[in-house]
Amino acid sequence: MAFGGIPTPLILQGVALVCLVWSCIVYSVQIIGIFQIFRYHSAPRPKPVSPSLKEEDVPHITIIRPVKGVEIGLYECLASTFQLAYPRSKLTIYLCVASASDPAYPVLQKVLANFPGFDAKLLVEEDDPVLHGARGHVNNLGPNPKIRNISRAYREAKGDIIWVVDCNVWTAKHAAGRMVDKLFGFLPNGDRTTPYKFVHQLPLVVDVDTSGGEESQSLLSLAEPTPSNWASKASSRGGRLEEMFMATTHAKFYSAINTVCIAPCIVGKSNMFRKSHLDTFTEPSLNPILSDSDAWRGRGIDFFSSYICEDHLIGDLIFRSYVPRFWNHGLVFGEVAIQPMSGMSVSAYIARRVRWLRVRKWTVLAATLVEPGVESFICCLYFSFALTTIPWFNTRFGIPPTWRAMGAIWLFMVTWWMIIDRIFSRKLHMCQSIEVDEDTPAFARGTVRQGGPKQRPFFEWLAAWLGREMLALPIWVTAVLLGTTVSWRGRKFRVRMDMSVVEIKSPKGSSDVLTPFNGNSTPRSRSKDRVD
């Protein structure tokens, strides 16, 4: 066997075999994800069981919504919590914000005023008695701004079910019922199946065009900054890249991994679990996977305040902590957590992806290191290299061991990958599993319904697809190999190998100062910037 006239070494054939196996695994995983999306997202799912149970049997949910700054569709996203088709008496809603000076504060007040009669409360971090007041201290929690934001809501939760939903996420009316059904194992006709310890939704980003029109104005009616901040389309293409990532690569692998459920795979957009479980799992004396050195970290949500990747770590701890007769994680197929987005620059998109990768680097190191191999360009390169290097393909199918053949196969496979992504992303953005009514905002109506966002023209879609794919490897190199710092909610952190963080503070006239959290010191910031 020869490659360009030179015999192919056995070691090179071995490498080619590894590339073949890897690329086939990636293709297989994608097929699982694609199948699940088409299976569960082509029509509305059956009505949930839990909301129709006897009142005393309906589980009580505490919904916690951390808020930071004003984003497009903020009012509609928060209002969706009050429009759930779930017994009002079984809902407690906490809207959490760091300070009354946060630009989102008036929006939160308006939401509460527009939905009277709910057990709902606006909680301000600066009023948290654990962090402030006569017996409180700002150092009682670590630097993670999201944990500090929702700590009080978690402590004061009513009932056992906690549902943490990011402020920039819209949920459909039956989301609560379907998530509770999955968590408890409720089935029609009074039947029960194995419950789960943790359930969540598939996240989906919709890049909203704010160039004008009634839709744009309604979404921005309660929001600052105004559309003038997004006037330059050239500077806001990052939203299309984020939309593309979440509707293609992320959605395929997220659905597939949560189907086989061999490892925790979650993002912190919309997650539901039991408070009693998390309190027990964060108690070292009750959980053998923890060490005695974790005793100082607090219990429940507070346990994760010194980490920045809290959503993954909460899910990971729940996944690894054993409870008899419970499944680990359950993705509620057919339900999507929709995040409207607008005005994101390409640089902001890159910064966001770098942050994701850097906080994941030490939490799931193996998955992070192999991540380039799941992207289209690299994975198809592996496959084309294998087909033109392993002698069997030449003798069996006549594939020549040449660079030209390798390039042709690569181009063919990338083209098919792109076609499948086009079909797949169109399916997701149709939002056919969502039941639309008068309360459904435009960005959540789907591209096939009147009043919903328009389907992306092919060449506009292709430009975003190519941009996302071409940026994937440079972003990975920058994130994984060229740094350890991340910017999150206006604060800068350095991620350590034990997955905890130190905040980097820059006092005037001095260089960056590292401020670690060790149970005795916790820096604070009032910045309203965010890139998440």
XYZ file of C-alpha atoms in Angstrom:
532
model
C 0.000 0.000 0.000
C 1.314 3.448 -0.907
C 0.322 7.053 -0.198
C 1.617 9.310 -2.971
C 4.001 6.530 -4.037
C 5.386 6.047 -0.515
C 4.412 2.911 1.457
C 2.018 3.713 4.306
C 3.615 2.859 7.685
C 1.635 0.621 10.017
C 1.654 3.320 12.673
C -0.053 5.699 10.244
C -2.638 3.053 9.491
C -3.184 2.678 13.233
C -3.756 6.429 13.557
C -6.166 6.242 10.632
C -8.083 3.449 12.341
C -8.440 5.558 15.489
C -9.688 8.454 13.323
C -12.209 6.157 11.657
C -13.559 4.852 14.945
C -13.772 8.336 16.432
C -15.548 9.890 13.440
C -18.029 6.999 13.289
C -18.794 7.472 16.989
C -19.412 11.184 16.411
C -21.686 10.452 13.457
C -23.597 7.874 15.510
C -24.059 10.241 18.443
C -25.386 12.907 16.092
C -27.846 10.448 14.563
C -29.233 9.744 18.039
C -29.631 13.467 18.740
C -31.252 14.158 15.372
C -33.651 11.238 15.801
C -34.723 12.456 19.243
C -35.394 15.991 18.038
C -37.513 14.830 15.105
C -39.292 12.337 17.359
C -40.256 14.726 20.129
C -40.265 18.182 18.532
C -42.600 17.647 15.568
C -45.882 18.196 17.435
C -47.094 19.265 20.904
C -46.605 16.630 23.568
C -49.538 15.177 25.558
C -50.869 17.340 28.372
C -48.984 16.854 31.658
C -50.515 14.830 34.464
C -49.371 16.628 37.623
C -51.434 19.865 37.271
C -54.671 17.818 37.140
C -54.001 15.770 40.270
C -55.907 16.366 43.494
C -54.701 19.604 45.022
C -53.033 17.873 47.951
C -51.122 15.609 45.538
C -49.752 18.358 43.281
C -46.081 19.004 44.159
C -45.296 22.553 45.225
C -42.657 24.309 43.096
C -40.403 27.165 44.165
C -39.319 28.959 40.991
C -36.123 30.974 41.360
C -35.212 33.475 38.656
C -31.816 35.200 39.027
C -31.776 38.556 37.235
C -28.869 40.708 36.125
C -29.461 43.754 33.950
C -32.028 44.278 31.207
C -31.993 42.069 28.152
C -34.302 41.889 25.172
C -37.549 40.127 26.003
C -36.870 40.287 29.753
C -40.475 41.120 30.599
C -41.876 38.358 28.378
C -39.434 35.806 29.800
C -40.282 36.637 33.409
C -43.999 36.862 32.656
C -43.963 33.304 31.306
C -43.412 32.125 34.891
C -46.759 33.642 35.889
C -48.553 32.206 32.840
C -47.769 28.559 33.568
C -50.631 26.073 33.349
C -49.985 24.905 36.896
C -52.094 25.433 40.031
C -51.332 28.909 41.328
C -51.537 27.706 44.932
C -48.666 25.335 44.197
C -46.259 27.989 42.929
C -43.857 30.215 44.829
C -41.921 32.634 42.630
C -38.785 34.489 43.689
C -37.288 37.140 41.401
C -33.719 37.720 42.586
C -31.538 40.730 41.846
C -28.260 41.933 43.348
C -29.269 45.529 43.987
C -32.246 47.879 43.764
C -30.066 50.014 41.490
C -29.905 47.249 38.881
C -31.533 48.462 35.623
C -33.836 45.425 35.720
C -35.383 46.389 39.063
C -38.255 48.470 37.573
C -39.059 45.633 35.158
C -39.294 43.189 38.054
C -41.615 45.548 39.920
C -43.822 45.864 36.845
C -44.024 42.090 36.397
C -45.155 41.646 40.003
C -47.679 44.472 39.656
C -49.145 42.955 36.483
C -49.624 39.512 38.047
C -51.261 39.999 41.446
C -52.486 37.079 43.487
C -49.344 34.985 43.199
C -47.075 33.892 46.010
C -44.284 35.961 44.487
C -41.570 38.110 45.964
C -38.722 40.323 44.779
C -35.549 39.464 46.709
C -32.591 41.854 46.691
C -29.179 40.412 47.498
C -28.191 43.554 49.414
C -31.040 42.816 51.831
C -30.011 39.214 52.457
C -29.569 38.867 56.252
C -26.862 36.240 55.777
C -24.731 38.691 53.780
C -25.746 41.987 55.409
C -27.169 43.331 58.635
C -26.266 42.836 62.284
C -25.584 39.098 62.064
C -24.667 38.893 58.408
C -21.364 39.298 56.596
C -20.538 39.647 52.919
C -17.900 36.938 53.313
C -20.388 34.265 54.312
C -20.606 33.171 50.669
C -18.030 32.778 47.926
C -17.626 35.086 44.925
C -20.024 33.340 42.523
C -22.502 36.152 41.707
C -25.354 33.847 40.681
C -25.194 31.805 43.885
C -25.044 34.974 45.974
C -28.076 36.212 44.053
C -30.294 33.162 44.654
C -29.002 31.963 48.037
C -31.811 33.565 50.040
C -34.495 32.311 47.642
C -33.180 28.781 48.046
C -33.096 29.035 51.855
C -36.654 30.392 51.978
C -38.058 27.954 49.405
C -41.508 26.504 50.097
C -41.932 22.829 49.409
C -39.216 20.532 48.147
C -39.081 21.246 44.411
C -36.624 23.889 43.213
C -36.801 25.173 39.633
C -34.005 27.597 38.747
C -34.731 29.459 35.497
C -32.406 32.127 34.099
C -33.986 35.557 33.617
C -33.355 35.523 29.851
C -35.285 32.282 29.274
C -38.911 31.889 28.163
C -40.770 28.703 29.084
C -44.008 27.352 27.614
C -47.207 27.077 29.665
C -47.009 23.330 30.225
C -43.278 23.286 31.014
C -43.767 23.113 34.794
C -46.218 20.232 34.561
C -44.093 18.217 32.160
C -40.955 18.741 34.209
C -42.731 17.689 37.409
C -44.124 14.631 35.609
C -40.606 13.619 34.626
C -39.158 14.365 38.055
C -41.812 12.311 39.876
C -42.542 9.699 37.225
C -46.221 10.617 36.826
C -47.971 8.822 33.952
C -51.530 9.046 32.593
C -54.280 6.990 34.268
C -52.597 7.243 37.659
C -49.624 5.076 36.728
C -46.091 5.834 37.963
C -42.654 5.127 36.556
C -39.137 5.561 37.924
C -38.610 9.187 39.053
C -35.548 11.315 38.328
C -33.277 13.261 40.637
C -32.818 16.110 38.169
C -34.719 17.276 35.057
C -34.043 20.042 32.577
C -35.001 21.552 29.210
C -33.271 21.862 25.858
C -31.955 25.435 25.479
C -32.608 27.254 22.200
C -31.419 30.741 21.193
C -33.442 32.987 18.880
C -31.572 35.995 17.508
C -34.196 38.743 17.366
C -34.000 41.398 14.670
C -34.340 44.767 16.407
C -34.027 46.897 13.292
C -37.627 48.050 13.673
C -41.257 47.064 13.475
C -43.969 46.284 15.998
C -42.340 43.062 17.126
C -39.092 44.808 17.955
C -40.830 47.607 19.792
C -42.951 45.290 21.908
C -39.921 43.302 22.962
C -38.038 46.443 23.874
C -40.897 48.338 25.449
C -39.582 47.778 28.958
C -35.923 47.487 28.153
C -32.920 49.744 28.060
C -30.693 50.104 26.120
C -32.853 51.103 23.139
C -32.637 49.723 19.593
C -30.069 52.364 18.669
C -27.485 50.263 20.480
C -28.047 47.544 17.898
C -28.378 49.768 14.832
C -25.257 48.424 13.196
C -26.001 44.951 11.897
C -22.353 44.410 11.087
C -21.504 44.606 14.777
C -24.253 42.241 15.947
C -23.596 39.032 14.039
C -22.559 37.231 17.192
C -26.208 36.485 17.927
C -26.513 34.549 14.684
C -23.422 32.545 15.587
C -24.849 31.764 19.031
C -28.198 30.851 17.505
C -26.433 28.555 15.053
C -24.353 26.836 17.718
C -27.321 26.166 19.993
C -29.518 24.880 17.144
C -26.942 22.567 15.566
C -23.882 21.170 17.347
C -25.072 21.833 20.887
C -28.625 20.582 20.393
C -27.533 17.374 18.655
C -25.010 16.373 21.292
C -27.127 17.648 24.206
C -30.057 15.497 23.101
C -27.910 12.463 22.366
C -25.890 12.504 25.596
C -29.047 12.974 27.649
C -30.611 10.042 25.817
C -27.875 7.559 26.694
C -27.273 9.395 30.019
C -23.772 8.031 30.547
C -22.588 11.349 31.989
C -24.139 14.599 33.206
C -24.725 17.067 30.375
C -26.611 20.206 31.392
C -26.582 23.966 31.063
C -28.013 26.299 33.666
C -30.996 27.667 31.752
C -33.868 25.701 33.250
C -33.148 23.013 35.851
C -35.434 21.327 38.413
C -34.420 19.193 41.410
C -35.344 18.464 45.011
C -34.044 20.680 47.817
C -33.943 17.703 50.174
C -31.645 15.866 47.770
C -29.218 18.750 47.312
C -29.116 19.487 51.050
C -28.253 15.845 51.718
C -25.751 15.565 48.863
C -23.815 18.621 50.122
C -23.489 17.231 53.662
C -20.114 15.412 53.887
C -21.291 13.237 56.761
C -24.171 11.942 54.601
C -22.523 11.749 51.187
C -19.488 9.453 50.856
C -18.295 11.089 47.631
C -17.494 14.282 49.564
C -14.523 14.760 51.861
C -14.397 16.266 55.335
C -12.615 19.292 53.872
C -15.899 20.273 52.179
C -17.634 20.828 55.509
C -17.020 24.604 55.490
C -18.698 25.164 52.130
C -22.252 25.414 53.395
C -25.220 23.314 52.339
C -27.490 23.238 49.331
C -26.884 25.977 46.775
C -24.379 27.720 49.084
C -22.025 24.749 48.766
C -21.136 25.930 45.240
C -20.539 29.625 45.953
C -16.751 29.336 45.538
C -17.114 27.794 42.070
C -18.055 29.514 38.833
C -19.401 26.510 36.927
C -22.136 25.975 39.493
C -24.795 24.611 37.136
C -22.617 21.778 35.895
C -21.306 21.044 39.377
C -24.801 20.875 40.880
C -25.876 18.506 38.144
C -22.692 16.486 38.454
C -23.049 16.087 42.229
C -26.686 15.029 41.897
C -25.722 12.622 39.096
C -22.973 10.934 41.132
C -24.844 10.824 44.451
C -26.725 7.569 44.826
C -30.409 7.430 45.702
C -32.171 4.053 45.438
C -34.893 3.713 42.786
C -34.144 7.049 41.086
C -32.798 7.769 37.617
C -30.089 10.416 37.416
C -30.894 13.129 34.847
C -33.906 13.473 32.589
C -34.144 15.833 29.626
C -37.801 16.762 29.082
C -37.974 16.189 25.336
C -40.339 18.466 23.470
C -39.855 21.318 25.954
C -37.447 24.096 25.015
C -36.040 26.917 27.114
C -36.005 29.747 24.580
C -33.524 32.575 25.012
C -34.178 35.663 22.874
C -30.995 37.488 21.990
C -30.102 40.647 20.127
C -27.152 42.879 19.542
C -24.447 40.378 20.447
C -21.210 41.225 18.667
C -18.899 38.603 17.234
C -16.321 39.485 19.893
C -18.958 38.989 22.619
C -19.849 35.608 21.126
C -16.189 34.604 21.145
C -15.793 35.800 24.749
C -18.864 33.806 25.766
C -17.606 30.611 24.142
C -14.140 31.106 25.648
C -15.728 31.483 29.077
C -17.766 28.319 28.649
C -14.709 26.323 27.628
C -12.457 27.680 30.343
C -14.884 26.932 33.157
C -15.445 23.455 31.698
C -11.746 22.767 31.219
C -11.196 21.403 34.718
C -14.728 20.100 35.271
C -14.826 17.794 32.243
C -11.224 17.836 31.058
C -11.392 14.788 28.785
C -14.494 16.057 26.965
C -12.947 19.503 26.558
C -9.716 18.128 25.108
C -11.476 16.064 22.436
C -14.040 18.750 21.607
C -12.366 19.912 18.354
C -12.850 16.387 17.042
C -16.635 16.658 17.208
C -16.748 19.750 14.976
C -17.514 19.328 11.282
C -14.196 20.357 9.724
C -11.979 18.272 12.023
C -14.279 15.251 12.284
C -14.692 15.051 8.499
C -10.924 15.439 8.158
C -10.457 12.424 10.419
C -12.926 10.420 8.337
C -11.434 11.359 4.958
C -7.917 10.640 6.247
C -9.034 7.194 7.427
C -10.728 6.285 4.142
C -7.664 7.219 2.092
C -5.106 5.657 4.445
C -6.498 2.282 5.555
C -5.681 -0.220 2.753
C -9.014 -2.044 3.046
C -10.916 0.914 1.589
C -8.642 0.919 -1.443
C -8.920 -2.806 -2.130
C -12.642 -3.027 -1.304
C -13.987 0.248 -2.730
C -11.141 1.500 -4.897
C -10.620 4.704 -2.879
C -7.208 6.003 -3.983
C -4.697 6.938 -1.243
C -4.147 10.460 -2.588
C -4.442 13.975 -1.248
C -6.969 14.799 -3.964
C -9.211 11.910 -2.927
C -8.864 12.934 0.714
C -9.880 16.521 -0.130
C -12.846 15.365 -2.214
C -14.143 13.084 0.547
C -13.678 15.844 3.137
C -15.637 18.331 1.012
C -18.380 15.775 0.391
C -18.742 14.971 4.097
C -18.684 18.628 5.188
C -21.367 19.402 2.608
C -23.589 16.629 3.934
C -22.958 17.815 7.495
C -24.050 21.306 6.451
C -27.211 20.010 4.722
C -28.186 17.989 7.788
C -27.559 20.992 10.049
C -29.782 23.108 7.798
C -32.639 20.609 8.057
C -32.055 20.058 11.782
C -31.916 23.746 12.745
C -35.030 24.501 10.680
C -36.867 21.775 12.557
C -35.879 23.170 15.956
C -36.775 26.747 15.053
C -40.210 25.686 13.853
C -41.016 25.170 17.565
C -43.728 22.690 16.589
C -43.805 21.146 20.062
C -44.839 24.492 21.612
C -48.543 25.192 22.059
C -49.035 28.789 20.996
C -51.661 31.155 22.399
C -52.212 34.874 22.873
C -49.506 35.034 25.574
C -46.793 33.506 23.397
C -44.269 36.189 22.358
C -43.190 36.480 18.744
C -39.735 34.970 19.297
C -41.289 31.749 20.689
C -43.946 31.183 18.027
C -41.670 29.358 15.637
C -40.951 30.029 11.996
C -44.018 28.153 10.700
C -46.607 30.193 12.607
C -48.057 33.599 11.888
C -46.299 36.314 13.841
C -43.192 34.217 14.489
C -39.645 34.949 13.327
C -38.951 34.432 9.648
C -36.971 31.433 8.459
C -33.368 32.398 7.693
C -32.716 32.580 3.911
C -30.274 29.885 2.902
C -27.284 32.086 2.083
C -27.745 34.125 5.250
C -27.938 30.865 7.189
C -24.890 29.483 5.346
C -22.798 32.533 6.242
C -23.600 32.027 9.926
C -22.917 28.294 9.675
C -19.526 28.784 8.027
C -18.596 31.510 10.500
C -19.504 29.319 13.470
C -17.605 26.314 12.096
C -14.490 28.295 11.169
C -14.327 29.974 14.580
C -14.703 26.721 16.522
C -11.034 25.674 16.510
C -9.511 29.149 17.137
C -11.920 29.635 20.052
C -10.962 26.262 21.495
C -7.236 27.005 21.225
C -7.682 30.411 22.864
C -9.843 29.048 25.666
C -8.063 25.826 26.509
C -4.421 26.549 25.741
C -4.001 30.299 26.093
C -5.473 31.347 29.421
C -7.422 30.604 32.594
C -9.327 33.837 33.254
C -13.008 34.449 32.507
C -15.289 37.487 32.652
C -18.738 36.854 34.073
C -21.435 39.324 35.079
C -19.019 42.221 35.065
C -16.391 40.486 37.196
C -13.150 38.779 36.233
C -12.159 35.401 37.668
C -9.285 32.970 37.410
C -10.356 29.325 37.308
C -8.180 26.999 39.366
C -7.519 23.311 38.772
C -9.805 22.295 41.657
C -12.610 24.128 39.809
C -12.854 26.883 42.412
C -12.238 30.486 41.400
C -10.445 33.601 42.560
C -11.695 37.015 41.597
C -9.250 39.390 39.927
C -9.746 42.919 41.208
C -8.087 45.970 39.695
C -7.969 48.882 42.147
C -7.202 52.267 40.628
C -3.538 52.825 40.172
C -2.539 49.230 40.773
C -2.211 46.022 38.834
C -4.624 43.119 39.013
C -4.916 41.621 42.477
C -5.995 38.029 43.013
C -8.542 37.680 45.805
C -9.155 34.019 46.673
C -12.188 32.743 48.530
C -11.168 30.482 51.400
C -14.102 30.962 53.725
C -12.731 34.245 55.065
C -12.683 36.683 52.157
C -15.176 37.472 49.443
C -14.796 40.381 47.025
C -17.877 42.186 45.756
C -18.690 44.081 42.593
C -21.533 46.308 41.461
C -20.779 46.100 37.758
C -23.819 45.455 35.567
C -21.887 44.107 32.590
C -22.526 40.547 31.495
C -21.639 38.331 28.582
C -23.584 35.201 29.581
